[in-house]
Tab-separated table of C-alpha atoms in Angstrom:
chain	number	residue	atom	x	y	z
A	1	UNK	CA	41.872	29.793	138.784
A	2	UNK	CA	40.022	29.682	135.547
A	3	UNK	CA	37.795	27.355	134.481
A	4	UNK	CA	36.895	27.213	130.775
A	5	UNK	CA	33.609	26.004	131.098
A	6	UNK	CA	31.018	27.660	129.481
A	7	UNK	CA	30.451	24.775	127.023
A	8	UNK	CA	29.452	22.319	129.441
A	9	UNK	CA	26.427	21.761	127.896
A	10	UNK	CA	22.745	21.999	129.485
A	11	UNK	CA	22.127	21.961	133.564
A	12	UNK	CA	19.910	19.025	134.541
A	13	UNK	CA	16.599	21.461	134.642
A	14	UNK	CA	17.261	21.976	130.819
A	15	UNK	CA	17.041	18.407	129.890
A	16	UNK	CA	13.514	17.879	131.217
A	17	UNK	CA	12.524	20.709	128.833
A	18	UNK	CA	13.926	19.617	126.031
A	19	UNK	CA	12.108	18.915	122.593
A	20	UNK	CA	12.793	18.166	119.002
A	21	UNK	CA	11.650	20.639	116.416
A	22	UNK	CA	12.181	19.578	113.025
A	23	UNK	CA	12.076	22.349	109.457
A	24	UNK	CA	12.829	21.413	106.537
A	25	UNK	CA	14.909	25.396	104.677
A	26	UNK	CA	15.285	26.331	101.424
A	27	UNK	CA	19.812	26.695	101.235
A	28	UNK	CA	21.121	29.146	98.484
A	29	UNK	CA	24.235	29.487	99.919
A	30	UNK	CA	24.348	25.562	99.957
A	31	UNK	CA	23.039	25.626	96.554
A	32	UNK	CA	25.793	27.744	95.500
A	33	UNK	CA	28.534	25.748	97.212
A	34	UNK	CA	27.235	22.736	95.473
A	35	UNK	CA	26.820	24.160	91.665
A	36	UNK	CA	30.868	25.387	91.668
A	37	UNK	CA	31.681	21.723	92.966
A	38	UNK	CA	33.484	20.101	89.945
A	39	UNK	CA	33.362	15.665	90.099
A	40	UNK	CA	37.117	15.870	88.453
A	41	UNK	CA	38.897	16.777	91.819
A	42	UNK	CA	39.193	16.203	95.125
A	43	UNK	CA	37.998	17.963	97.656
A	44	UNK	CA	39.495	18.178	101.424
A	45	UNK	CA	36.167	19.034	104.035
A	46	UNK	CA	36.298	19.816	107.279
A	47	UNK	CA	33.080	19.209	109.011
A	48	UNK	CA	32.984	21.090	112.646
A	49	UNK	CA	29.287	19.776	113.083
A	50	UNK	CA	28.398	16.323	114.251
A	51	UNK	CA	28.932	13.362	112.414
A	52	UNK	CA	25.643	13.445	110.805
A	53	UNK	CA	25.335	9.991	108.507
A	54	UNK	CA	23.169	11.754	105.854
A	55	UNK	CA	25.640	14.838	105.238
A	56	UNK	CA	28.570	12.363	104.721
A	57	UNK	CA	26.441	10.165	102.102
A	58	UNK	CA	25.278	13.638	100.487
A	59	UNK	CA	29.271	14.773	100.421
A	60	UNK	CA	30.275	11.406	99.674
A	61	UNK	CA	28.943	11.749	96.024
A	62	UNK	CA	31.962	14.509	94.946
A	63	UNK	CA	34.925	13.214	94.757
A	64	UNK	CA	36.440	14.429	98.749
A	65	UNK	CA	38.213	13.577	101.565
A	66	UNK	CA	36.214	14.273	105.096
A	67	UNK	CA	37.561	15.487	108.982
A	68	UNK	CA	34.505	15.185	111.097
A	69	UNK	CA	35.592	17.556	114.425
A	70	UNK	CA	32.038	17.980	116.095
A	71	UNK	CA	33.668	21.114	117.422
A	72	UNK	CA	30.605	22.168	120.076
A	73	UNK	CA	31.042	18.326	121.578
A	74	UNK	CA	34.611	18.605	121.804
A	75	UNK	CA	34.625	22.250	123.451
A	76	UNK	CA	31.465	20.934	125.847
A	77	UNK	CA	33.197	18.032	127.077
A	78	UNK	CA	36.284	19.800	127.808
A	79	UNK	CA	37.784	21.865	130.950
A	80	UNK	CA	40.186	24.029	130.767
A	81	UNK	CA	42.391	25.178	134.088
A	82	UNK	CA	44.364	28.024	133.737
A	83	UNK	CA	46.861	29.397	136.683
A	84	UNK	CA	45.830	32.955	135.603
A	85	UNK	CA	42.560	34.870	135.105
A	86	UNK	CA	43.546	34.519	131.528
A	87	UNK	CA	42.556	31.702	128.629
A	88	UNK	CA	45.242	31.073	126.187
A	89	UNK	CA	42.745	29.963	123.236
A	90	UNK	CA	45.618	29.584	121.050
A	91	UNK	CA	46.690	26.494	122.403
A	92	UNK	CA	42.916	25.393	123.179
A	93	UNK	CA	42.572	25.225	119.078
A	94	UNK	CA	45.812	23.958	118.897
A	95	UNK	CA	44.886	21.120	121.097
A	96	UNK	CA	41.298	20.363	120.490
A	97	UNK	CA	42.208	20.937	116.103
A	98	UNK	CA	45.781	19.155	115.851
A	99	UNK	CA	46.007	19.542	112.515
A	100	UNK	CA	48.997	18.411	109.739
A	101	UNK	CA	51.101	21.392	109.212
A	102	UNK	CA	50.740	20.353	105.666
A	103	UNK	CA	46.869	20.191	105.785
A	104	UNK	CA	44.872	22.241	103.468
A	105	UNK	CA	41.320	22.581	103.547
A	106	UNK	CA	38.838	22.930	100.547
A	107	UNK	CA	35.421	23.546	102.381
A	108	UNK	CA	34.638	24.248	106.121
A	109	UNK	CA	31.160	23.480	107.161
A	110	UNK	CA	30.487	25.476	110.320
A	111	UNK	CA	26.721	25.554	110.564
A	112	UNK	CA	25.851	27.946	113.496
A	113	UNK	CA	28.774	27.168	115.743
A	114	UNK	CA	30.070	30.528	115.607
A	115	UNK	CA	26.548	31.922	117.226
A	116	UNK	CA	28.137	29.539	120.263
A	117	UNK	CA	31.187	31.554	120.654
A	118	UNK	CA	32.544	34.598	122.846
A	119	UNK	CA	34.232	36.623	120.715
A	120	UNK	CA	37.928	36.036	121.772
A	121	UNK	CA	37.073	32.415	121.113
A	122	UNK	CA	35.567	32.985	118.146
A	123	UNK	CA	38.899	35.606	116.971
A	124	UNK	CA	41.645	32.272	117.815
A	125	UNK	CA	39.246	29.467	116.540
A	126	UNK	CA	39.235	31.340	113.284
A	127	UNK	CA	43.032	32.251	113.080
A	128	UNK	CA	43.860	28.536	113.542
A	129	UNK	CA	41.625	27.278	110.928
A	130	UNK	CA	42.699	29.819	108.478
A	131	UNK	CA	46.507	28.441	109.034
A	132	UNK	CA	44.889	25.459	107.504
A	133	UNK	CA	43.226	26.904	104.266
A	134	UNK	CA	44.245	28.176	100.844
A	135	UNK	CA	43.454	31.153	98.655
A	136	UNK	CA	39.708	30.290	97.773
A	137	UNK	CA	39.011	27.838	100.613
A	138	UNK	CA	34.873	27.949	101.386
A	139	UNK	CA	33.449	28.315	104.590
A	140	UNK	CA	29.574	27.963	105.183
A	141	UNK	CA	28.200	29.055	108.627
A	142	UNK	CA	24.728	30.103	109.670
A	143	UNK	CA	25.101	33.412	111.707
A	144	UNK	CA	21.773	34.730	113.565
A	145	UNK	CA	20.405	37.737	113.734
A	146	UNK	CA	17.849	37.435	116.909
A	147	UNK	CA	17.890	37.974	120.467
A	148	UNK	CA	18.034	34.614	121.581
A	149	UNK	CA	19.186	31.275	120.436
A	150	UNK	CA	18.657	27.561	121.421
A	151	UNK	CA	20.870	26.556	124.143
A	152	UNK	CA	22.689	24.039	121.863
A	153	UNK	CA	23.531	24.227	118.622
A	154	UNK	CA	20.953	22.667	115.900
A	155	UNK	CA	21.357	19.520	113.652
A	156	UNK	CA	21.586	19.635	110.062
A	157	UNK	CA	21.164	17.347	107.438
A	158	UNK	CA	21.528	18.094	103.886
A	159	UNK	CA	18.642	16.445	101.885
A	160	UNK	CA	19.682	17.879	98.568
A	161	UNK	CA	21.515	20.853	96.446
A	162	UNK	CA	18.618	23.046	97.770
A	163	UNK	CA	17.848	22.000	101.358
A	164	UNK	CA	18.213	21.457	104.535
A	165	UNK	CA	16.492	19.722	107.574
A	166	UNK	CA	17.196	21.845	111.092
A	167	UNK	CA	16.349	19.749	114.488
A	168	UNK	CA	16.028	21.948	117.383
A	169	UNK	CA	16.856	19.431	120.248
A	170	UNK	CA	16.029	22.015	123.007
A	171	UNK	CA	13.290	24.943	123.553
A	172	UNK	CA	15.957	26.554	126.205
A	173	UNK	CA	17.256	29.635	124.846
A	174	UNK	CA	20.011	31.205	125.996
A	175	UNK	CA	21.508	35.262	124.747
A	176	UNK	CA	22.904	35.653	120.945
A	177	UNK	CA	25.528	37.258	120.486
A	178	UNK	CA	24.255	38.714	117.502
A	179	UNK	CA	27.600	39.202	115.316
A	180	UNK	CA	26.874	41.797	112.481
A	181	UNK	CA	28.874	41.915	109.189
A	182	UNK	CA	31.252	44.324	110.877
A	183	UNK	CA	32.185	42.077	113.737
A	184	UNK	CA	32.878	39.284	111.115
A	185	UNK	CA	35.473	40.997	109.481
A	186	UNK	CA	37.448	42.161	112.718
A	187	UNK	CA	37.169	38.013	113.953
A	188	UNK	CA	37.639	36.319	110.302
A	189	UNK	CA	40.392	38.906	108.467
A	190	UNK	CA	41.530	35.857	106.886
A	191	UNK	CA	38.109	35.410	105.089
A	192	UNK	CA	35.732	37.677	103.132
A	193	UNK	CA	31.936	37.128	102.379
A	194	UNK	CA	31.423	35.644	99.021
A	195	UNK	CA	27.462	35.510	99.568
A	196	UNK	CA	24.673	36.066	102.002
A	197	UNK	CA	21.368	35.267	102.523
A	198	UNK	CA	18.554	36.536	105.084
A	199	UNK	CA	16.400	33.370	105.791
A	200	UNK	CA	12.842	34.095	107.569
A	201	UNK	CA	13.439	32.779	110.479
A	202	UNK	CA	16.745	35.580	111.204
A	203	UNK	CA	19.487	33.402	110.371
A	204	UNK	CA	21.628	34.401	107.703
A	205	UNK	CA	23.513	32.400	105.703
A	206	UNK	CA	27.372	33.235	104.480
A	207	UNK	CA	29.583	31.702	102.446
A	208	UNK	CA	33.030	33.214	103.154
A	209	UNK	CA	36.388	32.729	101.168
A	210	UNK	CA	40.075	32.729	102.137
A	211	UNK	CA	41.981	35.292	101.150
């Protein structure tokens, strides 16, 4: 029997550990994103992050439409029992994302969710999301580049066009997987890189487009 369990968030020994670190970055690819943003249409968002109050103001002022999905919460919080010593992820993303059929999205804010993901997961999470994107559709995730990574996934709040505030809420790290630009375009073929940016601290920033 398998158990899909590996986002059942941090053991008991973690939480007495765990700290808030707050930086304030400097976002190009945000900045980007945000120039090409006209205010005469609407935009569809998909926000796999928590539901952060201060990004949904700072989206709220183009005209938009937003799905808040907290993806990591969702996947943490759920168990999945298989018969077999396989996981059919398909149908995990089917269940956990029940999107429209009709449902396009404009913009995709991943943050660094994908740094969270095996890479099977990370293949099927992206071939159901692109089912739900157009030619052009913008995705922004945060990919890093170091050995090691907090054991949860960061919070980020947008303070302007420029940047961003990162919380660390943990000082537990756990192994990254350390996706390179060549593993991105074997688990997003639905998706090129439009920009990237090395930030000092090893993350790098992408904004990727639908083909």
């Amino acid at each position: 029997m398998r158990w899909f369990r590996r986002f059942s968030g941090p053991s008991d020994e973690a939480e007495t550990v765990a700290s808030s670190q707050t930086e304030i970055r400097p976002s190009l690819a945000l900045s980007t994103l945000f120039r090409q943003l006209r205010r005469d249409r609407k935009y569809h968002i998909l926000e796999l992050g928590p539901p952060v109050g201060q990004n949904i103001e700072f989206l709220g002022r183009y005209p938009c439409r937003i799905r808040v999905e907290d993806l990591y919460r969702t996947l943490s919080s759920f168990d999945y029992v298989s018969g077999s010593d396989s996981v059919d992820f398909e149908a995990v993303f089917q269940y956990l994302l029940p999107f429209e059929k009709d449902t396009r999205f404009d913009i995709l804010m991943a943050w660094d969710i994908f740094n969270y993901l095996e890479r099977e997961e990370f293949l099927y999470l992206m071939r159901h999301l692109s089912r739900f994107c157009h030619t052009g559709s913008v995705l922004y995730a945060l990919i890093a580049t170091g050995k090691h990574i907090p054991d949860r996934p960061a919070i980020y709040r947008i303070l302007d066009e420029n940047n961003v505030e990162c919380e660390i809420t943990t000082t537990v790290l756990r192994a990254c997987p350390r996706y390179h630009d060549v593993d991105l375009r074997q688990l997003m073929p639905s998706f090129r890189v439009y920009n990237s940016y090395l930030l000092r601290n090893g993350m790098k920033e992408y904004l990727f487009v639908s083909n």
